[in-house]
Short mmCIF file of C-alpha atoms and ligand atoms in Angstrom, two decimals:
data_model
loop_
_atom_site.label_atom_id
_atom_site.label_comp_id
_atom_site.label_asym_id
_atom_site.label_seq_id
_atom_site.Cartn_x
_atom_site.Cartn_y
_atom_site.Cartn_z
CA MET B 1 -22.00 -60.65 156.94
CA LEU B 2 -19.30 -61.82 154.52
CA ARG B 3 -16.53 -60.37 156.66
CA SER B 4 -18.01 -61.97 159.76
CA ILE B 5 -17.45 -65.40 158.19
CA GLY B 6 -13.88 -64.60 157.14
CA ALA B 7 -14.43 -63.63 153.49
CA ASP B 8 -12.80 -60.56 151.95
CA ALA B 9 -15.57 -58.25 150.80
CA THR B 10 -15.49 -55.02 148.85
CA GLU B 11 -18.18 -52.79 147.35
CA VAL B 12 -18.59 -52.74 143.58
CA ARG B 13 -19.70 -49.46 142.06
CA LEU B 14 -17.71 -49.30 138.81
CA PRO B 15 -16.65 -51.94 136.26
CA ASP B 16 -13.00 -51.71 137.40
CA HIS B 17 -14.04 -52.87 140.86
CA LEU B 18 -14.91 -56.30 139.45
CA ALA B 19 -11.27 -57.08 138.65
CA GLY B 20 -9.91 -59.98 140.66
CA LEU B 21 -13.16 -60.86 142.42
CA ASP B 22 -14.09 -64.52 142.95
CA GLY B 23 -17.78 -63.73 143.29
CA LEU B 24 -20.36 -61.00 143.17
CA ILE B 25 -23.54 -60.38 145.16
CA ILE B 26 -26.18 -58.18 143.57
CA PRO B 27 -28.11 -57.17 146.67
CA GLY B 28 -31.71 -56.29 147.40
CA GLY B 29 -33.01 -52.80 146.93
CA GLU B 30 -35.05 -51.55 144.03
CA SER B 31 -34.53 -53.24 140.71
CA THR B 32 -35.52 -50.41 138.36
CA THR B 33 -32.91 -48.25 140.11
CA LEU B 34 -30.31 -51.04 139.97
CA SER B 35 -31.07 -51.47 136.29
CA ARG B 36 -30.67 -47.77 135.50
CA LEU B 37 -27.48 -47.41 137.50
CA MET B 38 -25.98 -50.54 135.95
CA SER B 39 -26.60 -49.04 132.51
CA LEU B 40 -25.29 -45.61 133.53
CA TYR B 41 -22.08 -47.01 135.03
CA ARG B 42 -21.61 -49.57 132.23
CA LEU B 43 -21.82 -52.52 134.56
CA ARG B 44 -24.23 -54.65 132.52
CA GLU B 45 -21.77 -56.25 130.14
CA PRO B 46 -18.97 -56.92 132.65
CA VAL B 47 -21.41 -58.44 135.16
CA ALA B 48 -23.02 -60.61 132.47
CA ASP B 49 -19.52 -61.65 131.31
CA MET B 50 -18.59 -62.52 134.88
CA ALA B 51 -21.68 -64.73 135.19
CA ALA B 52 -20.96 -66.37 131.82
CA SER B 53 -17.31 -66.98 132.75
CA GLY B 54 -18.35 -69.30 135.58
CA LYS B 55 -17.62 -66.94 138.48
CA ALA B 56 -20.10 -67.15 141.34
CA VAL B 57 -22.87 -64.54 141.15
CA TRP B 58 -25.70 -64.30 143.70
CA GLY B 59 -28.75 -62.11 143.27
CA THR B 60 -30.90 -61.48 146.33
CA CYS B 61 -34.39 -59.97 146.00
CA ALA B 62 -33.97 -57.03 143.57
CA GLY B 63 -30.64 -58.68 142.60
CA MET B 64 -32.54 -61.85 141.72
CA ILE B 65 -34.79 -59.79 139.43
CA MET B 66 -31.65 -58.50 137.67
CA LEU B 67 -30.33 -62.03 136.99
CA ALA B 68 -33.58 -63.31 135.45
CA ALA B 69 -34.03 -64.25 131.81
CA GLU B 70 -37.40 -62.55 131.82
CA ILE B 71 -39.70 -60.72 134.20
CA THR B 72 -43.41 -60.09 134.06
CA GLU B 73 -43.05 -56.30 133.72
CA GLU B 74 -41.30 -54.13 131.13
CA ASP B 75 -39.12 -52.35 133.65
CA PRO B 76 -36.42 -53.12 134.76
CA VAL B 77 -34.39 -54.67 131.98
CA PRO B 78 -32.80 -57.75 133.56
CA LEU B 79 -29.32 -59.04 132.71
CA ALA B 80 -30.84 -62.30 131.44
CA VAL B 81 -28.02 -64.52 132.69
CA MET B 82 -30.10 -67.11 134.57
CA ASP B 83 -32.82 -69.31 133.04
CA VAL B 84 -35.64 -68.21 135.35
CA GLY B 85 -38.74 -66.07 134.95
CA VAL B 86 -39.46 -63.70 137.83
CA GLN B 87 -42.43 -61.63 138.99
CA ARG B 88 -41.67 -58.45 140.94
CA ASN B 89 -43.64 -57.47 144.05
CA ALA B 90 -45.30 -60.87 143.93
CA PHE B 91 -46.78 -60.64 147.43
CA GLY B 92 -48.13 -57.10 147.25
CA ARG B 93 -46.95 -53.86 148.76
CA GLN B 94 -44.27 -53.09 151.35
CA VAL B 95 -46.75 -53.76 154.20
CA ASP B 96 -47.28 -57.28 152.83
CA SER B 97 -43.65 -58.16 153.57
CA PHE B 98 -43.35 -61.33 155.68
CA GLU B 99 -41.05 -63.85 157.31
CA GLN B 100 -41.09 -67.58 156.60
CA ASP B 101 -39.13 -70.58 157.84
CA LEU B 102 -37.82 -72.47 154.84
CA THR B 103 -36.17 -75.80 154.18
CA ILE B 104 -33.21 -75.05 151.94
CA LYS B 105 -31.53 -77.88 150.06
CA GLY B 106 -27.83 -78.09 150.80
CA LEU B 107 -27.83 -75.96 153.95
CA GLY B 108 -28.20 -78.81 156.43
CA PRO B 109 -30.95 -80.08 158.70
CA HIS B 110 -32.14 -76.84 160.30
CA SER B 111 -34.78 -74.59 158.79
CA TYR B 112 -33.81 -71.12 157.62
CA HIS B 113 -35.67 -68.02 158.79
CA ALA B 114 -36.14 -65.97 155.62
CA ILE B 115 -37.21 -62.32 155.44
CA PHE B 116 -39.17 -61.28 152.34
CA ILE B 117 -39.37 -57.52 151.79
CA ARG B 118 -41.72 -56.57 148.95
CA ALA B 119 -40.20 -59.64 147.41
CA PRO B 120 -40.23 -61.12 143.94
CA VAL B 121 -41.04 -64.77 143.26
CA ILE B 122 -39.80 -67.23 140.67
CA MET B 123 -42.50 -68.08 138.11
CA ARG B 124 -40.52 -70.33 135.75
CA VAL B 125 -37.37 -72.41 136.15
CA GLY B 126 -35.32 -73.67 133.21
CA LYS B 127 -34.04 -77.23 132.83
CA GLU B 128 -30.58 -76.43 134.21
CA VAL B 129 -31.97 -74.72 137.30
CA ASP B 130 -32.04 -76.49 140.64
CA VAL B 131 -34.79 -75.40 143.06
CA LEU B 132 -33.19 -75.17 146.53
CA SER B 133 -36.27 -73.94 148.34
CA ALA B 134 -39.93 -73.16 147.79
CA LEU B 135 -42.73 -71.57 149.79
CA PRO B 136 -45.43 -73.83 151.28
CA ASP B 137 -47.54 -73.05 148.17
CA GLY B 138 -44.78 -74.48 145.97
CA ARG B 139 -43.44 -71.28 144.44
CA PRO B 140 -39.61 -71.37 144.28
CA VAL B 141 -37.71 -68.73 146.28
CA ALA B 142 -34.12 -70.04 146.14
CA VAL B 143 -32.57 -71.47 142.98
CA GLN B 144 -29.15 -72.35 141.64
CA GLN B 145 -27.91 -72.73 138.09
CA LYS B 146 -24.31 -73.93 138.32
CA ASN B 147 -22.33 -70.82 139.39
CA LEU B 148 -25.43 -68.66 139.74
CA LEU B 149 -27.54 -68.36 142.88
CA ALA B 150 -30.79 -66.44 143.35
CA THR B 151 -32.87 -65.90 146.49
CA ALA B 152 -36.11 -63.92 146.76
CA PHE B 153 -35.43 -63.07 150.42
CA HIS B 154 -32.87 -60.89 152.23
CA PRO B 155 -30.23 -63.23 153.69
CA GLU B 156 -28.23 -60.48 155.39
CA LEU B 157 -30.92 -59.50 157.91
CA THR B 158 -30.58 -62.30 160.42
CA ALA B 159 -27.53 -63.66 162.25
CA ASP B 160 -27.70 -66.91 160.24
CA ALA B 161 -24.79 -66.88 157.81
CA ARG B 162 -25.42 -70.26 156.19
CA MET B 163 -26.50 -68.84 152.81
CA HIS B 164 -23.37 -66.68 152.78
CA ARG B 165 -21.20 -69.68 153.67
CA TYR B 166 -22.86 -71.63 150.86
CA PHE B 167 -22.12 -68.82 148.39
CA VAL B 168 -18.53 -68.35 149.56
CA ALA B 169 -18.02 -72.09 148.90
CA MET B 170 -19.46 -71.61 145.39
CA ALA B 171 -16.92 -68.80 144.89
CA GLY B 172 -14.03 -71.14 145.70
CA GLY B 173 -13.85 -70.55 149.46
CA PRO B 174 -13.91 -73.23 152.17
CA ALA B 175 -16.30 -76.11 151.47
CA TYR B 176 -19.74 -75.61 153.03
CA ASP B 177 -19.95 -77.32 156.40
CA GLU B 178 -23.48 -78.50 157.22
CA ASN B 179 -22.51 -78.67 160.88
CA ALA B 180 -21.39 -75.05 161.13
CA PRO B 181 -23.20 -73.16 163.91
CA LEU B 182 -26.41 -71.37 162.90
CA ILE B 183 -25.76 -68.14 164.73
CA GLU B 184 -22.18 -67.24 164.35
CA SER B 185 -21.86 -63.52 164.05
CA PRO B 186 -21.97 -61.44 167.24
CA ARG B 187 -21.35 -58.37 165.05
CA VAL B 188 -24.48 -59.01 162.97
CA ARG B 189 -26.49 -60.01 166.01
CA GLY B 190 -25.39 -56.81 167.79
CA ARG B 191 -26.51 -54.70 164.89
CA LEU B 192 -29.93 -56.35 164.83
CA VAL B 193 -30.37 -55.76 168.55
CA GLN B 194 -29.35 -52.13 168.17
CA ASP B 195 -31.79 -51.56 165.32
CA SER B 196 -34.79 -53.03 167.07
N1 LIG V 201 -39.69 -54.70 145.23
C1 LIG V 201 -38.31 -54.49 144.84
C2 LIG V 201 -38.16 -54.49 143.34
O1 LIG V 201 -39.03 -54.86 142.63
C3 LIG V 201 -37.40 -55.55 145.43
C4 LIG V 201 -37.41 -55.46 146.94
C5 LIG V 201 -36.15 -55.90 147.61
O2 LIG V 201 -35.09 -56.03 147.03
N2 LIG V 201 -36.27 -56.07 148.91
O3 LIG V 201 -37.16 -54.09 142.85
#
């Protein structure tokens, strides 16, 4: 998705891979596994330092859990870089995953089709945290705290790259253009068609 909008993207597996990056996405997956692997590969401190240094860091789904100040369970151990409280698996089991059209502040006039896969939800937001989007019941699912972004949904699963454009702008890339086309990546669209 990042490459499809012209950003240079590389995978981070070891602390050395963080050198020279303008931003970092901690993706979805399974947060207790992310937590263990981040400890094992000594990524906790460098990622927390990166967040504290003002570089753009975006946590999506399990990645959002890792950014939180606190979570409602004992495992995983989050990085505690963002002033939010998060509940894991807030909507139930895998089969309770769902899709929801959201209004997201800053993305422009069109709604955003968000895919929640055994998703977490934000229970508490600190004073410095801006709520960009909430579910119809009012629970926040997209928040920003200066250089830090967190979304409860998986933004890479549709052909809508607006969240990625927004993040690339946060990381010092081209300013976000509210008039950019919604569906802009034939590569991503092709993959979705193939998978279905
Ligand atoms: N349920 C997962 C967790 O708690 C997150 C799911 C996801 O990232 N799609 O870690």
